[in-house]
């Protein structure tokens, strides 16, 4: 399984780069020297993809080189979208009702526009990916606490490892601590490597301050890097790990489940019945579940508020549409019925390429009343 995933990605990206050359570059109405330049760019990007996959499993390159390797993954997925778009554009160029001279001018113009917009798209994604997380303030009114309100700060999908290191975690902790939270929720995909290599960075989370503490559930990525070791370390730095368990906090209960990936790995399997055991049916309940899809596994339980992540808000448009095929909600606040809501956090970090477009990294400050 360890070698199967990178092998599949290598074959997929090889196919994408090959099609990008044969279906786009070869058909562009541009100078031969520019075509050669684009061919070498595709070759260099494929080499960088191989470097990225190798660095995930076999060696640790300098940070700047790893940054370039990571960008190659984003560029590869953008090439896939570009192939589809250019096939449509190529068809339009062929059927355009122009005489030959105008047809050539039309093709040259649209090809130039295609390259220009593509470059702007990639540049905007990189710029957006480099921005600091926004502070997203959400007010959820369910009239649960007789006029009282709780302030919950949620972060998700930090993906510590690779490009996200101790400085990022430290700055995030400083920002969170200014919000005077009653409770802090970390809804999975905190790590993206084995915890033994991340202790300096993850250890910064011991500095989080809130009235009732920090609560954490695992995401699917923790399963790839010894999930049990990650859980054990987080407990040593004072973080409450919810493992199909619940606790009473003042006027409400908090519960948390393992991720749905547990069904595939046959370990650390989510169990909503166990998580909700002992919670009165009418009690205000906050449920932490990494994937919004978990609403399909509630088995009749009706938590008042569910906090999820996993989707990254799509991370780079338009790939959110693909995410939506697997998840019922992409980002933001959604009603699940009378006095019931789910909030899907877009993630404070990123996975793969350091890019975002149409989705902001966020820290969410929720006022729940």
Tab-separated table of C-alpha atoms in Angstrom:
chain	number	residue	atom	x	y	z
A	1	UNK	CA	0.000	0.000	0.000
A	2	UNK	CA	2.886	2.381	0.823
A	3	UNK	CA	4.333	2.060	-2.706
A	4	UNK	CA	0.988	1.736	-4.552
A	5	UNK	CA	-0.160	5.331	-3.975
A	6	UNK	CA	3.000	7.067	-5.320
A	7	UNK	CA	3.075	4.610	-8.233
A	8	UNK	CA	-0.498	5.496	-9.209
A	9	UNK	CA	0.281	9.212	-8.940
A	10	UNK	CA	3.400	8.794	-11.080
A	11	UNK	CA	1.405	7.092	-13.831
A	12	UNK	CA	-1.386	9.677	-13.608
A	13	UNK	CA	0.940	12.672	-13.811
A	14	UNK	CA	2.953	11.075	-16.604
A	15	UNK	CA	-0.240	10.732	-18.631
A	16	UNK	CA	-1.299	14.314	-17.863
A	17	UNK	CA	2.059	15.764	-18.940
A	18	UNK	CA	2.122	13.655	-22.092
A	19	UNK	CA	-1.382	14.785	-23.070
A	20	UNK	CA	-0.501	18.392	-22.265
A	21	UNK	CA	2.286	18.215	-24.839
A	22	UNK	CA	0.448	16.312	-27.568
A	23	UNK	CA	-2.976	17.956	-27.159
A	24	UNK	CA	-2.001	21.514	-26.211
A	25	UNK	CA	1.596	22.474	-26.979
A	26	UNK	CA	1.656	20.794	-30.396
A	27	UNK	CA	-1.508	22.649	-31.421
A	28	UNK	CA	-0.585	26.131	-30.210
A	29	UNK	CA	-0.098	28.757	-32.927
A	30	UNK	CA	3.142	30.118	-31.473
A	31	UNK	CA	6.829	30.307	-32.387
A	32	UNK	CA	8.717	26.970	-32.535
A	33	UNK	CA	11.179	28.270	-29.944
A	34	UNK	CA	8.293	28.964	-27.546
A	35	UNK	CA	6.960	25.457	-28.133
A	36	UNK	CA	10.367	24.039	-27.256
A	37	UNK	CA	10.395	26.147	-24.094
A	38	UNK	CA	6.979	24.810	-23.065
A	39	UNK	CA	8.106	21.237	-23.771
A	40	UNK	CA	11.117	21.659	-21.473
A	41	UNK	CA	8.852	23.254	-18.859
A	42	UNK	CA	6.621	20.163	-18.911
A	43	UNK	CA	9.651	17.890	-18.583
A	44	UNK	CA	10.997	19.949	-15.683
A	45	UNK	CA	7.622	19.888	-13.938
A	46	UNK	CA	7.346	16.103	-14.287
A	47	UNK	CA	10.824	15.749	-12.782
A	48	UNK	CA	9.664	17.997	-9.924
A	49	UNK	CA	6.593	15.768	-9.429
A	50	UNK	CA	8.911	12.778	-9.064
A	51	UNK	CA	10.992	14.841	-6.650
A	52	UNK	CA	7.890	15.612	-4.585
A	53	UNK	CA	6.830	11.977	-4.377
A	54	UNK	CA	10.376	10.887	-3.526
A	55	UNK	CA	10.697	13.539	-0.829
A	56	UNK	CA	7.504	12.296	0.808
A	57	UNK	CA	8.955	8.829	1.249
A	58	UNK	CA	12.738	8.725	0.836
A	59	UNK	CA	14.593	12.006	1.532
A	60	UNK	CA	14.195	15.556	2.878
A	61	UNK	CA	15.195	18.269	0.368
A	62	UNK	CA	15.929	21.912	1.299
A	63	UNK	CA	12.762	23.891	1.983
A	64	UNK	CA	12.992	26.025	-1.172
A	65	UNK	CA	13.373	22.928	-3.345
A	66	UNK	CA	10.464	21.247	-1.563
A	67	UNK	CA	8.376	24.371	-2.251
A	68	UNK	CA	9.056	24.019	-5.981
A	69	UNK	CA	8.335	20.277	-5.825
A	70	UNK	CA	5.002	21.019	-4.130
A	71	UNK	CA	4.041	23.594	-6.749
A	72	UNK	CA	4.566	20.976	-9.449
A	73	UNK	CA	1.658	18.953	-8.041
A	74	UNK	CA	-0.666	21.939	-8.325
A	75	UNK	CA	0.624	22.697	-11.814
A	76	UNK	CA	-0.043	19.088	-12.804
A	77	UNK	CA	-3.676	19.212	-11.713
A	78	UNK	CA	-4.096	22.559	-13.486
A	79	UNK	CA	-2.716	20.929	-16.647
A	80	UNK	CA	-5.488	18.347	-16.427
A	81	UNK	CA	-8.098	21.104	-16.406
A	82	UNK	CA	-6.223	22.935	-19.188
A	83	UNK	CA	-6.328	19.843	-21.425
A	84	UNK	CA	-10.111	19.683	-21.135
A	85	UNK	CA	-10.541	23.408	-21.746
A	86	UNK	CA	-8.159	23.488	-24.686
A	87	UNK	CA	-9.933	20.588	-26.387
A	88	UNK	CA	-13.104	22.686	-26.289
A	89	UNK	CA	-11.216	25.764	-27.469
A	90	UNK	CA	-9.567	23.775	-30.258
A	91	UNK	CA	-12.983	22.578	-31.416
A	92	UNK	CA	-14.266	26.174	-31.432
A	93	UNK	CA	-11.264	27.284	-33.467
A	94	UNK	CA	-11.948	24.589	-36.059
A	95	UNK	CA	-15.657	25.314	-36.502
A	96	UNK	CA	-15.432	29.125	-36.353
A	97	UNK	CA	-17.194	30.480	-39.489
A	98	UNK	CA	-14.213	32.529	-40.740
A	99	UNK	CA	-12.186	32.638	-43.904
A	100	UNK	CA	-8.713	31.134	-43.637
A	101	UNK	CA	-6.904	34.416	-42.906
A	102	UNK	CA	-9.316	35.365	-40.128
A	103	UNK	CA	-9.318	31.795	-38.833
A	104	UNK	CA	-5.533	31.950	-38.351
A	105	UNK	CA	-5.841	35.309	-36.594
A	106	UNK	CA	-8.623	33.922	-34.372
A	107	UNK	CA	-6.548	30.873	-33.446
A	108	UNK	CA	-3.432	32.937	-32.708
A	109	UNK	CA	-5.452	35.332	-30.532
A	110	UNK	CA	-7.300	32.647	-28.574
A	111	UNK	CA	-4.099	30.646	-28.050
A	112	UNK	CA	-2.370	33.729	-26.673
A	113	UNK	CA	-5.344	34.426	-24.416
A	114	UNK	CA	-5.299	30.802	-23.219
A	115	UNK	CA	-1.628	31.028	-22.224
A	116	UNK	CA	-2.064	34.445	-20.591
A	117	UNK	CA	-5.094	33.437	-18.526
A	118	UNK	CA	-3.410	30.179	-17.549
A	119	UNK	CA	-0.341	32.016	-16.272
A	120	UNK	CA	-2.526	34.470	-14.341
A	121	UNK	CA	-4.502	31.569	-12.843
A	122	UNK	CA	-1.360	29.867	-11.552
A	123	UNK	CA	0.073	33.139	-10.238
A	124	UNK	CA	-3.134	34.040	-8.405
A	125	UNK	CA	-3.231	30.581	-6.807
A	126	UNK	CA	0.323	30.897	-5.509
A	127	UNK	CA	-0.276	34.435	-4.170
A	128	UNK	CA	-3.496	33.398	-2.408
A	129	UNK	CA	-1.807	30.333	-0.963
A	130	UNK	CA	0.868	32.504	0.639
A	131	UNK	CA	-1.644	34.701	2.501
A	132	UNK	CA	-2.197	34.504	6.256
A	133	UNK	CA	-5.350	32.667	7.387
A	134	UNK	CA	-8.387	34.903	7.707
A	135	UNK	CA	-10.389	35.139	10.933
A	136	UNK	CA	-13.928	34.009	10.147
A	137	UNK	CA	-16.497	34.997	12.799
A	138	UNK	CA	-19.689	32.921	12.804
A	139	UNK	CA	-22.795	33.466	14.943
A	140	UNK	CA	-24.927	30.342	15.495
A	141	UNK	CA	-28.153	31.025	17.351
A	142	UNK	CA	-30.043	27.985	18.579
A	143	UNK	CA	-31.440	29.438	21.841
A	144	UNK	CA	-29.892	26.547	23.757
A	145	UNK	CA	-28.443	28.305	26.786
A	146	UNK	CA	-31.010	30.834	28.016
A	147	UNK	CA	-29.223	33.888	26.664
A	148	UNK	CA	-25.765	32.551	27.453
A	149	UNK	CA	-23.224	32.080	24.656
A	150	UNK	CA	-20.033	30.070	24.188
A	151	UNK	CA	-17.081	31.102	22.073
A	152	UNK	CA	-15.564	28.176	20.178
A	153	UNK	CA	-12.442	28.564	18.067
A	154	UNK	CA	-12.006	25.918	15.375
A	155	UNK	CA	-8.986	25.089	13.253
A	156	UNK	CA	-8.692	22.169	10.872
A	157	UNK	CA	-6.365	20.630	8.302
A	158	UNK	CA	-3.136	22.295	9.365
A	159	UNK	CA	-1.072	19.521	7.722
A	160	UNK	CA	2.077	20.178	9.722
A	161	UNK	CA	5.043	18.730	7.867
A	162	UNK	CA	6.741	19.711	4.639
A	163	UNK	CA	6.155	23.436	4.163
A	164	UNK	CA	4.110	23.992	7.332
A	165	UNK	CA	6.503	24.168	10.274
A	166	UNK	CA	6.928	25.429	13.811
A	167	UNK	CA	6.760	29.150	12.956
A	168	UNK	CA	3.360	28.715	11.322
A	169	UNK	CA	2.019	26.774	14.294
A	170	UNK	CA	3.400	29.344	16.746
A	171	UNK	CA	1.818	32.281	14.882
A	172	UNK	CA	-1.494	30.416	14.714
A	173	UNK	CA	-1.404	29.826	18.476
A	174	UNK	CA	-0.735	33.523	19.093
A	175	UNK	CA	-3.715	34.517	16.944
A	176	UNK	CA	-6.034	31.987	18.579
A	177	UNK	CA	-5.028	33.116	22.063
A	178	UNK	CA	-6.211	36.670	21.300
A	179	UNK	CA	-9.781	35.397	20.812
A	180	UNK	CA	-10.493	34.514	24.474
A	181	UNK	CA	-12.074	31.202	23.517
A	182	UNK	CA	-14.175	29.116	25.855
A	183	UNK	CA	-13.087	26.038	23.916
A	184	UNK	CA	-10.708	25.240	21.047
A	185	UNK	CA	-11.539	22.469	18.556
A	186	UNK	CA	-9.002	20.890	16.182
A	187	UNK	CA	-10.916	18.831	13.649
A	188	UNK	CA	-8.304	16.556	12.140
A	189	UNK	CA	-5.484	16.376	9.581
A	190	UNK	CA	-3.219	18.150	12.032
A	191	UNK	CA	-0.123	16.244	10.904
A	192	UNK	CA	1.242	15.092	7.570
A	193	UNK	CA	4.268	13.082	8.738
A	194	UNK	CA	5.184	10.850	11.651
A	195	UNK	CA	4.845	12.678	14.952
A	196	UNK	CA	8.464	11.927	15.897
A	197	UNK	CA	9.606	14.391	13.215
A	198	UNK	CA	7.046	17.049	14.186
A	199	UNK	CA	7.269	17.320	17.963
A	200	UNK	CA	8.941	20.759	17.957
A	201	UNK	CA	6.146	22.162	15.775
A	202	UNK	CA	3.176	20.308	17.273
A	203	UNK	CA	4.514	21.023	20.783
A	204	UNK	CA	3.585	24.687	20.240
A	205	UNK	CA	-0.049	23.677	20.693
A	206	UNK	CA	0.567	23.238	24.422
A	207	UNK	CA	0.513	27.067	24.551
A	208	UNK	CA	-3.120	27.289	23.421
A	209	UNK	CA	-5.292	29.022	26.014
A	210	UNK	CA	-9.031	28.711	26.539
A	211	UNK	CA	-11.491	28.402	29.392
A	212	UNK	CA	-12.278	24.697	28.943
A	213	UNK	CA	-9.266	23.461	26.979
A	214	UNK	CA	-8.364	22.148	23.522
A	215	UNK	CA	-10.162	19.149	21.988
A	216	UNK	CA	-8.880	17.149	19.037
A	217	UNK	CA	-10.052	14.402	16.683
A	218	UNK	CA	-8.005	12.611	14.062
A	219	UNK	CA	-8.442	13.130	10.330
A	220	UNK	CA	-7.695	10.719	7.520
A	221	UNK	CA	-4.067	11.876	7.119
A	222	UNK	CA	-3.104	10.813	10.629
A	223	UNK	CA	-3.812	7.215	9.596
A	224	UNK	CA	-0.961	7.384	7.072
A	225	UNK	CA	1.644	8.162	9.750
A	226	UNK	CA	0.995	5.961	12.827
A	227	UNK	CA	-2.205	7.491	14.182
A	228	UNK	CA	-1.715	5.870	17.577
A	229	UNK	CA	1.649	7.596	18.065
A	230	UNK	CA	0.116	10.968	17.160
A	231	UNK	CA	-2.722	10.504	19.646
A	232	UNK	CA	-0.325	9.455	22.404
A	233	UNK	CA	1.903	12.516	21.925
A	234	UNK	CA	-0.970	15.013	21.839
A	235	UNK	CA	-2.178	13.706	25.180
A	236	UNK	CA	1.239	14.478	26.698
A	237	UNK	CA	0.927	18.178	25.791
A	238	UNK	CA	-2.439	18.641	27.451
A	239	UNK	CA	-4.791	18.237	24.506
A	240	UNK	CA	-8.022	16.298	25.048
A	241	UNK	CA	-8.246	13.635	22.339
A	242	UNK	CA	-11.796	12.492	21.661
A	243	UNK	CA	-11.719	8.842	20.596
A	244	UNK	CA	-15.388	7.928	20.137
A	245	UNK	CA	-15.835	9.592	23.520
A	246	UNK	CA	-17.649	12.540	25.074
A	247	UNK	CA	-17.376	14.937	28.014
A	248	UNK	CA	-19.733	17.347	29.752
A	249	UNK	CA	-18.587	20.946	29.647
A	250	UNK	CA	-20.661	23.419	31.653
A	251	UNK	CA	-24.071	23.528	29.902
A	252	UNK	CA	-23.287	21.243	26.949
A	253	UNK	CA	-21.580	18.016	25.929
A	254	UNK	CA	-18.717	17.624	23.471
A	255	UNK	CA	-18.218	14.366	21.572
A	256	UNK	CA	-15.749	13.271	18.930
A	257	UNK	CA	-15.335	10.310	16.588
A	258	UNK	CA	-12.478	8.728	14.678
A	259	UNK	CA	-12.357	9.464	10.955
A	260	UNK	CA	-14.241	7.500	8.297
A	261	UNK	CA	-10.875	6.284	6.981
A	262	UNK	CA	-10.911	3.942	9.963
A	263	UNK	CA	-13.406	1.746	8.108
A	264	UNK	CA	-10.824	1.229	5.337
A	265	UNK	CA	-7.845	0.717	7.630
A	266	UNK	CA	-9.873	-1.469	10.009
A	267	UNK	CA	-8.333	0.360	12.953
A	268	UNK	CA	-9.429	3.377	15.005
A	269	UNK	CA	-12.929	2.900	13.570
A	270	UNK	CA	-15.542	5.616	14.231
A	271	UNK	CA	-18.446	4.663	16.502
A	272	UNK	CA	-21.171	7.268	16.991
A	273	UNK	CA	-23.101	5.080	19.438
A	274	UNK	CA	-20.108	4.870	21.741
A	275	UNK	CA	-19.352	8.578	21.336
A	276	UNK	CA	-22.894	9.652	22.260
A	277	UNK	CA	-23.359	7.141	25.089
A	278	UNK	CA	-24.629	8.780	28.267
A	279	UNK	CA	-25.624	12.056	26.593
A	280	UNK	CA	-29.310	12.921	27.193
A	281	UNK	CA	-31.287	13.113	23.959
A	282	UNK	CA	-32.257	16.765	24.488
A	283	UNK	CA	-28.840	17.972	25.707
A	284	UNK	CA	-26.968	20.581	23.641
A	285	UNK	CA	-24.162	18.587	22.025
A	286	UNK	CA	-21.126	19.622	20.020
A	287	UNK	CA	-19.816	16.828	17.764
A	288	UNK	CA	-16.374	16.887	16.171
A	289	UNK	CA	-16.197	14.756	12.987
A	290	UNK	CA	-13.428	15.327	10.453
A	291	UNK	CA	-15.451	14.762	7.284
A	292	UNK	CA	-18.803	16.502	6.724
A	293	UNK	CA	-19.906	13.229	5.138
A	294	UNK	CA	-20.150	11.848	8.662
A	295	UNK	CA	-23.691	13.266	8.870
A	296	UNK	CA	-24.659	10.139	6.898
A	297	UNK	CA	-23.408	7.950	9.777
A	298	UNK	CA	-25.207	9.545	12.740
A	299	UNK	CA	-27.577	6.580	13.144
A	300	UNK	CA	-30.441	8.731	14.404
A	301	UNK	CA	-28.399	10.836	16.836
A	302	UNK	CA	-29.025	14.578	16.536
A	303	UNK	CA	-26.068	16.638	17.802
A	304	UNK	CA	-26.831	20.353	17.968
A	305	UNK	CA	-23.647	21.501	16.251
A	306	UNK	CA	-21.158	19.539	14.159
A	307	UNK	CA	-17.703	20.899	13.345
A	308	UNK	CA	-15.883	19.384	10.371
A	309	UNK	CA	-13.049	20.104	7.954
A	310	UNK	CA	-11.369	17.851	5.372
A	311	UNK	CA	-12.535	19.648	2.198
A	312	UNK	CA	-10.154	22.658	2.318
A	313	UNK	CA	-13.081	24.528	0.797
A	314	UNK	CA	-11.970	23.025	-2.521
A	315	UNK	CA	-8.538	24.686	-2.072
A	316	UNK	CA	-8.109	25.532	-5.775
A	317	UNK	CA	-11.118	26.376	-7.955
A	318	UNK	CA	-12.776	24.525	-9.688
A	319	UNK	CA	-11.677	21.341	-7.908
A	320	UNK	CA	-14.255	22.014	-5.207
A	321	UNK	CA	-16.840	20.599	-7.609
A	322	UNK	CA	-15.017	17.257	-7.497
A	323	UNK	CA	-14.891	17.399	-3.686
A	324	UNK	CA	-18.646	18.027	-3.665
A	325	UNK	CA	-19.191	14.687	-5.397
A	326	UNK	CA	-17.921	12.971	-2.225
A	327	UNK	CA	-18.942	15.429	0.493
A	328	UNK	CA	-22.399	16.916	1.152
A	329	UNK	CA	-20.968	20.331	2.098
A	330	UNK	CA	-17.861	22.101	0.836
A	331	UNK	CA	-17.449	24.926	3.345
A	332	UNK	CA	-19.280	27.261	5.670
A	333	UNK	CA	-22.376	27.025	7.868
A	334	UNK	CA	-25.346	24.826	6.964
A	335	UNK	CA	-28.624	24.008	8.698
A	336	UNK	CA	-29.418	20.356	9.410
A	337	UNK	CA	-32.917	21.066	10.728
A	338	UNK	CA	-34.467	22.913	13.670
A	339	UNK	CA	-31.669	24.150	15.954
A	340	UNK	CA	-29.105	21.909	14.283
A	341	UNK	CA	-26.119	23.046	12.225
A	342	UNK	CA	-22.853	21.919	10.697
A	343	UNK	CA	-19.871	24.164	10.068
A	344	UNK	CA	-17.238	23.025	7.560
A	345	UNK	CA	-13.897	24.740	8.082
A	346	UNK	CA	-11.823	25.448	4.935
A	347	UNK	CA	-8.606	24.566	6.740
A	348	UNK	CA	-5.825	26.658	8.212
A	349	UNK	CA	-3.136	25.020	6.062
A	350	UNK	CA	-3.038	23.238	2.730
A	351	UNK	CA	-2.261	19.833	1.281
A	352	UNK	CA	0.062	19.314	-1.678
A	353	UNK	CA	0.665	22.555	-3.585
A	354	UNK	CA	0.959	25.785	-1.550
A	355	UNK	CA	-1.915	27.231	-3.571
A	356	UNK	CA	-5.456	28.419	-3.001
A	357	UNK	CA	-7.994	29.986	-5.302
A	358	UNK	CA	-11.620	30.619	-4.393
A	359	UNK	CA	-10.976	29.333	-0.868
A	360	UNK	CA	-9.307	31.106	2.051
A	361	UNK	CA	-7.301	29.477	4.805
A	362	UNK	CA	-9.194	30.240	8.003
A	363	UNK	CA	-9.403	30.309	11.757
A	364	UNK	CA	-13.052	30.166	12.766
A	365	UNK	CA	-14.425	31.931	15.835
A	366	UNK	CA	-17.942	30.632	16.524
A	367	UNK	CA	-20.369	32.210	18.945
A	368	UNK	CA	-22.806	29.446	19.874
A	369	UNK	CA	-25.924	30.472	21.774
